[in-house]
Amino acid sequence: MVSRAASPSTLGVLTSSLTAMLAVAAVALIGVGCTISLDLTECGTDDECEEEYGGGWQCTDDYLCEPPPAECEDDTDCEDEYGYGWTCRDRDGECLPPENVVFCEDTSQCEAIQGDGWTCSDEAQVCEPPPGSIPCSNDEDCASHQECSIAGLCQDEDTGDELLGGPCQIAVGDVDDDDAFLVGVLLPFSGDEAGFGESLLNAIDLARADFDAVDGVDDRQIGLIGCDTESEESLAVEGAEHLADIDVQAVIGPDWSSQTEAVANEVTIDAEMVLVSPSATAASISELDDNGLVWRTVASDEGQGQALGKLVDYALDTLPHYTGVDEDDIPETTSVAVMHRNGDPYGEGLRAAIERELPDEYTEDEGRHYFSAYEPDADSTDIATSLLSNTADADDFGPDVIVLLGASEAWEVAEIVDGEFANPPLFVFADAARVPGYTEDITDALEGRIWGTAPRNASDLNYEPYTSFRLRYQSQFDEDPEELQFVPNAFDALYILGLGAAYGGFSGLGISEGMTQLSDGDTFGPTSSELPGAMHELSEGNSINFDGASWVLNFDDTGTPSPMPTALWCFEAGGLPEQAVIFDENGQFTPIGCGDETEPAQNDGECNNDDDCTEYPDNATPICQQGDCLWTCTGGLSPCDGQCVDTESDDDHCGECGESCGDSEVCADGTCSGD
């Protein structure tokens, strides 16, 4: 990352190229400067203007010479045209080369001067950094532990190039220390899912700071080597191979289940590296022949799959999104479409769970279910076209519920196909799509019609370790982990690696053995104040019970923690808030949809399940949630004064609760009017 000395022959090539480029730039700038200060010349043809001022000048209809049109509107236009680092000058819309530019003729020159992974762009013949590099103009553009290098990229001070390569171009902490405990990170830091990876890396770095505060693990500070996967399986594998080459023994990531399985099967298991994913939820990961080396800090999708299937069944049964649709326009039979990434164990597992939960009337009738897959690199428009083609033989209304088991592409596909059906469909997503940044360009018309499932946020359970983590993260990074997915799980991933090393040493197998000792014994939480005691117990050969920031991490023998309750989240008011728990840790499903309201029930004493809740109004479903009895109205009704009413037609609650009509008025369509 830091520029190295070049050979005299290489420098000669660069100097001549730089001189030529600067000469051209100088002529252009002189021309522009002169035209600003001189009166425009009258003309008859473009040739006269070009002869007077230079190429590109034109003669207008008013017979005046005018300069060529602006080359750019913003920096993106210049980077697209010329490459990394080029900027657009506001004054005249001209593209300018980067201040720290290194001109080149081929990639070998860039690697000789800038380091492995740098390439020579074809268009501008300028050295460009590897994927995942974070550009900067000064230290303020970088994280607190980084500086802006002379190459114009964020980098830790005195980081040695020998640790970086390929997609692994981020270093955090004192990685140059010969005794550093190096941990690799495989996450997306660029592309559509960049925000997701950056938030998780922030959490990992927060955990690293806790270990640094107590002098690391066995006096070895933790250093992070970050590899940008761009959400691509090939880059995740390439990053893992680089980490193996530099003898990294512990890795956090990747984010997708398919990438996790590929990295494990192709690299880390054979290299005896321990791998911990904070977000890979596919049940098939528990079946890997991994010698105890593949772990995760998030529960398997078995629970979420059941919850998702039951939620889809509930939506098909109640059709809540048809509120306000004329009864004659509601189809007599309903249908469902499900799409997922081809070859992705996450999507395939959830689709299989949905199939198991759907009634036979759907799965045995080809006209009522449409299951299909798309390639991971498929364009959203192509996915949408495939969905429309696959459901073309549905009734005139199209599928009533569409399940999209992807990430950012799920939102884009929903936006594209929404207006293609006679009736507006209900869309159902899973946890991979619960990223606030995905909603920025989504139409408000989809609010209330996008439902999703995800492990429940621990804050709703008054879980102190999560609350403490949440406050620290929000203060440090100015974003609320409550609105993000898997952030505390990433924090926990580094914690269990550090604690595992305290017990079993710094080899992959030793760390893995140590992590088997974290589910039984004295309880310790994820704070720097509790770390010394936890690591002392483990170094003495004792086991502990580690309560993570995400949840209590009671690992099974496959390295998977016990399940969290599954919650329903909704797209509303531009956000993705949780609605309620719909599937608890005991496997009990509560039928709730987005827009359904809950109200505390009058019930003496605590409950253990829904059957314990016996007092609730007509047209309501009782819910036992965390020991308290609640009830929710069904069929689109609203809870008002302890009853479930239709505010479209109820004279005492017309339009909203408590809005009563006069003696001679009736409620129709939520409005009081005279007879």
GROMACS .gro file of C-alpha atoms in nm, residues 282-599:
model
  318
  282ALA     CA    1  -2.806  -2.226   0.634
  283ALA     CA    2  -2.882  -2.549   0.821
  284SER     CA    3  -2.645  -2.737   0.587
  285ILE     CA    4  -2.342  -2.569   0.749
  286SER     CA    5  -2.397  -2.788   1.055
  287GLU     CA    6  -2.349  -3.094   0.834
  288LEU     CA    7  -1.998  -3.003   0.711
  289ASP     CA    8  -1.719  -3.252   0.774
  290ASP     CA    9  -1.511  -2.975   0.930
  291ASN     CA   10  -1.305  -3.132   1.212
  292GLY     CA   11  -1.468  -2.881   1.448
  293LEU     CA   12  -1.325  -2.582   1.260
  294VAL     CA   13  -1.641  -2.411   1.126
  295TRP     CA   14  -1.844  -2.203   1.373
  296ARG     CA   15  -2.101  -1.926   1.366
  297THR     CA   16  -2.246  -1.676   1.611
  298VAL     CA   17  -2.594  -1.688   1.458
  299ALA     CA   18  -2.844  -1.969   1.489
  300SER     CA   19  -2.934  -2.206   1.207
  301ASP     CA   20  -3.220  -2.123   0.973
  302GLU     CA   21  -3.428  -2.418   1.090
  303GLY     CA   22  -3.635  -2.194   1.317
  304GLN     CA   23  -3.656  -1.904   1.072
  305GLY     CA   24  -3.750  -2.145   0.793
  306GLN     CA   25  -4.047  -2.274   0.993
  307ALA     CA   26  -4.148  -1.921   1.085
  308LEU     CA   27  -4.124  -1.807   0.723
  309GLY     CA   28  -4.332  -2.099   0.598
  310LYS     CA   29  -4.602  -2.043   0.858
  311LEU     CA   30  -4.604  -1.669   0.787
  312VAL     CA   31  -4.656  -1.730   0.414
  313ASP     CA   32  -4.938  -1.973   0.492
  314TYR     CA   33  -5.097  -1.714   0.722
  315ALA     CA   34  -5.068  -1.443   0.455
  316LEU     CA   35  -5.227  -1.668   0.190
  317ASP     CA   36  -5.509  -1.749   0.428
  318THR     CA   37  -5.590  -1.391   0.533
  319LEU     CA   38  -5.478  -1.187   0.227
  320PRO     CA   39  -5.431  -0.873   0.440
  321HIS     CA   40  -5.295  -0.674   0.144
  322TYR     CA   41  -5.634  -0.690  -0.030
  323THR     CA   42  -5.792  -0.455   0.221
  324GLY     CA   43  -5.991  -0.203   0.020
  325VAL     CA   44  -5.998  -0.421  -0.293
  326ASP     CA   45  -6.347  -0.490  -0.428
  327GLU     CA   46  -6.461  -0.837  -0.325
  328ASP     CA   47  -6.525  -0.930  -0.688
  329ASP     CA   48  -6.159  -0.854  -0.766
  330ILE     CA   49  -6.021  -1.095  -0.506
  331PRO     CA   50  -5.929  -1.433  -0.660
  332GLU     CA   51  -6.121  -1.740  -0.548
  333THR     CA   52  -5.797  -1.941  -0.525
  334THR     CA   53  -5.464  -1.801  -0.416
  335SER     CA   54  -5.110  -1.878  -0.532
  336VAL     CA   55  -4.753  -1.820  -0.416
  337ALA     CA   56  -4.422  -1.763  -0.598
  338VAL     CA   57  -4.082  -1.828  -0.437
  339MET     CA   58  -3.745  -1.728  -0.585
  340HIS     CA   59  -3.391  -1.775  -0.451
  341ARG     CA   60  -3.030  -1.773  -0.568
  342ASN     CA   61  -2.930  -2.087  -0.754
  343GLY     CA   62  -2.692  -2.309  -0.557
  344ASP     CA   63  -2.729  -2.100  -0.242
  345PRO     CA   64  -2.786  -2.325   0.063
  346TYR     CA   65  -2.944  -2.033   0.251
  347GLY     CA   66  -3.218  -1.974  -0.007
  348GLU     CA   67  -3.262  -2.341  -0.089
  349GLY     CA   68  -3.305  -2.428   0.279
  350LEU     CA   69  -3.566  -2.158   0.335
  351ARG     CA   70  -3.755  -2.256   0.019
  352ALA     CA   71  -3.765  -2.618   0.137
  353ALA     CA   72  -3.901  -2.504   0.474
  354ILE     CA   73  -4.174  -2.303   0.302
  355GLU     CA   74  -4.271  -2.610   0.096
  356ARG     CA   75  -4.297  -2.819   0.413
  357GLU     CA   76  -4.525  -2.566   0.584
  358LEU     CA   77  -4.759  -2.497   0.293
  359PRO     CA   78  -5.083  -2.698   0.278
  360ASP     CA   79  -5.105  -2.975   0.016
  361GLU     CA   80  -5.358  -2.770  -0.181
  362TYR     CA   81  -5.066  -2.545  -0.283
  363THR     CA   82  -4.778  -2.788  -0.323
  364GLU     CA   83  -4.982  -3.044  -0.519
  365ASP     CA   84  -5.138  -2.791  -0.758
  366GLU     CA   85  -4.889  -2.661  -1.016
  367GLY     CA   86  -5.116  -2.365  -1.079
  368ARG     CA   87  -5.088  -2.246  -0.719
  369HIS     CA   88  -4.711  -2.252  -0.658
  370TYR     CA   89  -4.418  -2.123  -0.864
  371PHE     CA   90  -4.073  -2.213  -0.732
  372SER     CA   91  -3.767  -2.099  -0.929
  373ALA     CA   92  -3.400  -2.000  -0.892
  374TYR     CA   93  -3.179  -1.736  -1.051
  375GLU     CA   94  -2.803  -1.715  -1.095
  376PRO     CA   95  -2.622  -1.526  -0.815
  377ASP     CA   96  -2.484  -1.268  -1.061
  378ALA     CA   97  -2.814  -1.217  -1.246
  379ASP     CA   98  -2.933  -0.863  -1.308
  380SER     CA   99  -3.245  -0.762  -1.113
  381THR     CA  100  -3.428  -0.683  -1.435
  382ASP     CA  101  -3.357  -1.033  -1.563
  383ILE     CA  102  -3.476  -1.184  -1.234
  384ALA     CA  103  -3.798  -0.983  -1.256
  385THR     CA  104  -3.850  -1.091  -1.617
  386SER     CA  105  -3.802  -1.454  -1.513
  387LEU     CA  106  -4.054  -1.414  -1.231
  388LEU     CA  107  -4.315  -1.269  -1.464
  389SER     CA  108  -4.252  -1.544  -1.719
  390ASN     CA  109  -4.274  -1.821  -1.459
  391THR     CA  110  -4.607  -1.692  -1.329
  392ALA     CA  111  -4.759  -1.610  -1.667
  393ASP     CA  112  -5.004  -1.898  -1.645
  394ALA     CA  113  -5.139  -1.785  -1.306
  395ASP     CA  114  -5.489  -1.641  -1.296
  396ASP     CA  115  -5.546  -1.285  -1.412
  397PHE     CA  116  -5.443  -1.155  -1.072
  398GLY     CA  117  -5.095  -1.313  -1.065
  399PRO     CA  118  -4.940  -1.465  -0.750
  400ASP     CA  119  -5.092  -1.330  -0.430
  401VAL     CA  120  -4.774  -1.371  -0.224
  402ILE     CA  121  -4.421  -1.344  -0.369
  403VAL     CA  122  -4.130  -1.467  -0.157
  404LEU     CA  123  -3.786  -1.334  -0.257
  405LEU     CA  124  -3.499  -1.501  -0.070
  406GLY     CA  125  -3.214  -1.266  -0.159
  407ALA     CA  126  -3.052  -0.943  -0.042
  408SER     CA  127  -3.051  -0.611  -0.229
  409GLU     CA  128  -3.190  -0.775  -0.543
  410ALA     CA  129  -3.509  -0.870  -0.355
  411TRP     CA  130  -3.598  -0.502  -0.313
  412GLU     CA  131  -3.512  -0.418  -0.672
  413VAL     CA  132  -3.721  -0.706  -0.810
  414ALA     CA  133  -4.020  -0.611  -0.594
  415GLU     CA  134  -3.999  -0.255  -0.725
  416ILE     CA  135  -3.990  -0.374  -1.088
  417VAL     CA  136  -4.275  -0.627  -1.082
  418ASP     CA  137  -4.512  -0.450  -0.843
  419GLY     CA  138  -4.716  -0.277  -1.110
  420GLU     CA  139  -4.735  -0.579  -1.340
  421PHE     CA  140  -5.027  -0.753  -1.166
  422ALA     CA  141  -5.398  -0.671  -1.149
  423ASN     CA  142  -5.389  -0.675  -0.770
  424PRO     CA  143  -5.092  -0.561  -0.561
  425PRO     CA  144  -4.906  -0.870  -0.430
  426LEU     CA  145  -4.766  -0.915  -0.083
  427PHE     CA  146  -4.385  -0.958  -0.077
  428VAL     CA  147  -4.211  -1.166   0.189
  429PHE     CA  148  -3.834  -1.143   0.252
  430ALA     CA  149  -3.594  -1.305   0.501
  431ASP     CA  150  -3.315  -1.166   0.718
  432ALA     CA  151  -3.058  -1.119   0.439
  433ALA     CA  152  -3.273  -0.837   0.297
  434ARG     CA  153  -3.305  -0.649   0.624
  435VAL     CA  154  -3.049  -0.377   0.550
  436PRO     CA  155  -3.177  -0.016   0.577
  437GLY     CA  156  -2.964   0.102   0.285
  438TYR     CA  157  -3.159  -0.121   0.048
  439THR     CA  158  -3.478   0.083   0.096
  440GLU     CA  159  -3.344   0.423  -0.013
  441ASP     CA  160  -3.491   0.416  -0.365
  442ILE     CA  161  -3.799   0.201  -0.296
  443THR     CA  162  -4.141   0.349  -0.365
  444ASP     CA  163  -4.370   0.428  -0.072
  445ALA     CA  164  -4.640   0.224  -0.245
  446LEU     CA  165  -4.470  -0.092  -0.115
  447GLU     CA  166  -4.491   0.013   0.250
  448GLY     CA  167  -4.697  -0.236   0.446
  449ARG     CA  168  -4.667  -0.493   0.164
  450ILE     CA  169  -4.314  -0.608   0.237
  451TRP     CA  170  -4.294  -0.844   0.533
  452GLY     CA  171  -3.980  -1.013   0.656
  453THR     CA  172  -3.844  -1.253   0.915
  454ALA     CA  173  -3.520  -1.234   1.115
  455PRO     CA  174  -3.378  -1.339   1.452
  456ARG     CA  175  -3.524  -1.112   1.716
  457ASN     CA  176  -3.324  -0.815   1.841
  458ALA     CA  177  -3.204  -0.892   2.192
  459SER     CA  178  -3.295  -0.541   2.312
  460ASP     CA  179  -3.661  -0.640   2.317
  461LEU     CA  180  -3.574  -0.905   2.573
  462ASN     CA  181  -3.408  -0.657   2.812
  463TYR     CA  182  -3.082  -0.842   2.757
  464GLU     CA  183  -2.814  -0.631   2.927
  465PRO     CA  184  -2.507  -0.741   2.723
  466TYR     CA  185  -2.679  -0.630   2.402
  467THR     CA  186  -2.796  -0.302   2.554
  468SER     CA  187  -2.441  -0.224   2.666
  469PHE     CA  188  -2.301  -0.311   2.322
  470ARG     CA  189  -2.568  -0.110   2.145
  471LEU     CA  190  -2.487   0.207   2.340
  472ARG     CA  191  -2.113   0.170   2.277
  473TYR     CA  192  -2.155   0.100   1.906
  474GLN     CA  193  -2.396   0.388   1.856
  475SER     CA  194  -2.166   0.630   2.038
  476GLN     CA  195  -1.859   0.517   1.843
  477PHE     CA  196  -2.000   0.491   1.491
  478ASP     CA  197  -2.310   0.713   1.497
  479GLU     CA  198  -2.545   0.440   1.372
  480ASP     CA  199  -2.791   0.227   1.567
  481PRO     CA  200  -2.729  -0.151   1.549
  482GLU     CA  201  -3.099  -0.191   1.621
  483GLU     CA  202  -3.157  -0.097   1.257
  484LEU     CA  203  -2.887  -0.332   1.124
  485GLN     CA  204  -2.855  -0.706   1.094
  486PHE     CA  205  -2.587  -0.934   1.247
  487VAL     CA  206  -2.377  -0.648   1.391
  488PRO     CA  207  -2.362  -0.787   1.748
  489ASN     CA  208  -2.294  -1.131   1.600
  490ALA     CA  209  -1.979  -0.993   1.433
  491PHE     CA  210  -1.870  -0.844   1.766
  492ASP     CA  211  -1.919  -1.184   1.931
  493ALA     CA  212  -1.721  -1.359   1.656
  494LEU     CA  213  -1.395  -1.189   1.757
  495TYR     CA  214  -1.471  -1.238   2.125
  496ILE     CA  215  -1.507  -1.615   2.096
  497LEU     CA  216  -1.189  -1.638   1.887
  498GLY     CA  217  -0.993  -1.444   2.148
  499LEU     CA  218  -1.138  -1.648   2.435
  500GLY     CA  219  -1.075  -1.970   2.246
  501ALA     CA  220  -0.709  -1.872   2.200
  502ALA     CA  221  -0.680  -1.800   2.573
  503TYR     CA  222  -0.770  -2.165   2.638
  504GLY     CA  223  -0.618  -2.358   2.349
  505GLY     CA  224  -0.341  -2.141   2.203
  506PHE     CA  225  -0.316  -1.971   1.866
  507SER     CA  226  -0.345  -2.254   1.614
  508GLY     CA  227  -0.676  -2.304   1.436
  509LEU     CA  228  -0.735  -2.637   1.608
  510GLY     CA  229  -0.634  -2.494   1.945
  511ILE     CA  230  -0.869  -2.195   1.913
  512SER     CA  231  -1.151  -2.427   1.807
  513GLU     CA  232  -1.089  -2.651   2.108
  514GLY     CA  233  -1.100  -2.346   2.331
  515MET     CA  234  -1.434  -2.234   2.190
  516THR     CA  235  -1.588  -2.562   2.305
  517GLN     CA  236  -1.528  -2.439   2.661
  518LEU     CA  237  -1.753  -2.131   2.641
  519SER     CA  238  -2.096  -2.276   2.726
  520ASP     CA  239  -2.061  -2.405   3.082
  521GLY     CA  240  -1.916  -2.251   3.398
  522ASP     CA  241  -1.901  -1.908   3.559
  523THR     CA  242  -2.073  -1.644   3.346
  524PHE     CA  243  -1.879  -1.364   3.178
  525GLY     CA  244  -2.007  -1.091   2.946
  526PRO     CA  245  -1.854  -0.915   2.643
  527THR     CA  246  -1.681  -0.621   2.813
  528SER     CA  247  -1.317  -0.528   2.869
  529SER     CA  248  -1.376  -0.529   3.244
  530GLU     CA  249  -1.478  -0.896   3.239
  531LEU     CA  250  -1.217  -1.011   2.985
  532PRO     CA  251  -0.922  -1.058   3.226
  533GLY     CA  252  -1.126  -1.286   3.453
  534ALA     CA  253  -1.263  -1.485   3.161
  535MET     CA  254  -0.922  -1.533   3.000
  536HIS     CA  255  -0.765  -1.627   3.334
  537GLU     CA  256  -1.022  -1.900   3.392
  538LEU     CA  257  -0.969  -2.038   3.044
  539SER     CA  258  -0.589  -2.023   3.066
  540GLU     CA  259  -0.614  -2.231   3.384
  541GLY     CA  260  -0.796  -2.501   3.188
  542ASN     CA  261  -1.145  -2.416   3.318
  543SER     CA  262  -1.457  -2.364   3.108
  544ILE     CA  263  -1.683  -2.058   3.129
  545ASN     CA  264  -2.031  -1.955   3.020
  546PHE     CA  265  -1.998  -1.667   2.774
  547ASP     CA  266  -2.299  -1.440   2.727
  548GLY     CA  267  -2.247  -1.270   2.391
  549ALA     CA  268  -2.373  -0.931   2.282
  550SER     CA  269  -2.611  -1.097   2.034
  551TRP     CA  270  -2.750  -1.355   2.278
  552VAL     CA  271  -2.648  -1.632   2.515
  553LEU     CA  272  -2.411  -1.841   2.304
  554ASN     CA  273  -2.475  -2.199   2.406
  555PHE     CA  274  -2.299  -2.381   2.122
  556ASP     CA  275  -2.395  -2.729   2.012
  557ASP     CA  276  -2.139  -2.984   1.894
  558THR     CA  277  -2.148  -2.837   1.540
  559GLY     CA  278  -2.042  -2.489   1.653
  560THR     CA  279  -2.392  -2.341   1.617
  561PRO     CA  280  -2.555  -2.144   1.904
  562SER     CA  281  -2.902  -2.212   2.040
  563PRO     CA  282  -3.178  -2.043   1.839
  564MET     CA  283  -3.321  -1.699   1.900
  565PRO     CA  284  -3.693  -1.632   1.865
  566THR     CA  285  -3.788  -1.524   1.511
  567ALA     CA  286  -3.947  -1.183   1.468
  568LEU     CA  287  -4.159  -1.024   1.196
  569TRP     CA  288  -4.018  -0.700   1.051
  570CYS     CA  289  -4.202  -0.462   0.824
  571PHE     CA  290  -4.127  -0.199   0.562
  572GLU     CA  291  -4.299   0.111   0.692
  573ALA     CA  292  -4.221   0.484   0.713
  574GLY     CA  293  -3.899   0.416   0.523
  575GLY     CA  294  -3.768   0.191   0.802
  576LEU     CA  295  -3.759  -0.179   0.887
  577PRO     CA  296  -3.889  -0.205   1.244
  578GLU     CA  297  -3.974  -0.528   1.420
  579GLN     CA  298  -4.344  -0.593   1.471
  580ALA     CA  299  -4.342  -0.884   1.715
  581VAL     CA  300  -4.211  -1.234   1.777
  582ILE     CA  301  -4.395  -1.479   1.554
  583PHE     CA  302  -4.197  -1.798   1.634
  584ASP     CA  303  -4.055  -1.857   1.980
  585GLU     CA  304  -3.771  -2.080   2.098
  586ASN     CA  305  -4.025  -2.352   2.181
  587GLY     CA  306  -4.146  -2.371   1.821
  588GLN     CA  307  -4.477  -2.192   1.877
  589PHE     CA  308  -4.604  -1.971   1.592
  590THR     CA  309  -4.810  -1.658   1.652
  591PRO     CA  310  -5.013  -1.539   1.349
  592ILE     CA  311  -4.929  -1.168   1.320
  593GLY     CA  312  -4.885  -0.959   1.007
  594CYS     CA  313  -4.755  -0.610   0.939
  595GLY     CA  314  -5.028  -0.365   1.029
  596ASP     CA  315  -5.182  -0.592   1.293
  597GLU     CA  316  -5.194  -0.420   1.628
  598THR     CA  317  -5.136  -0.583   1.967
  599GLU     CA  318  -5.283  -0.479   2.298
   0.00000   0.00000   0.00000
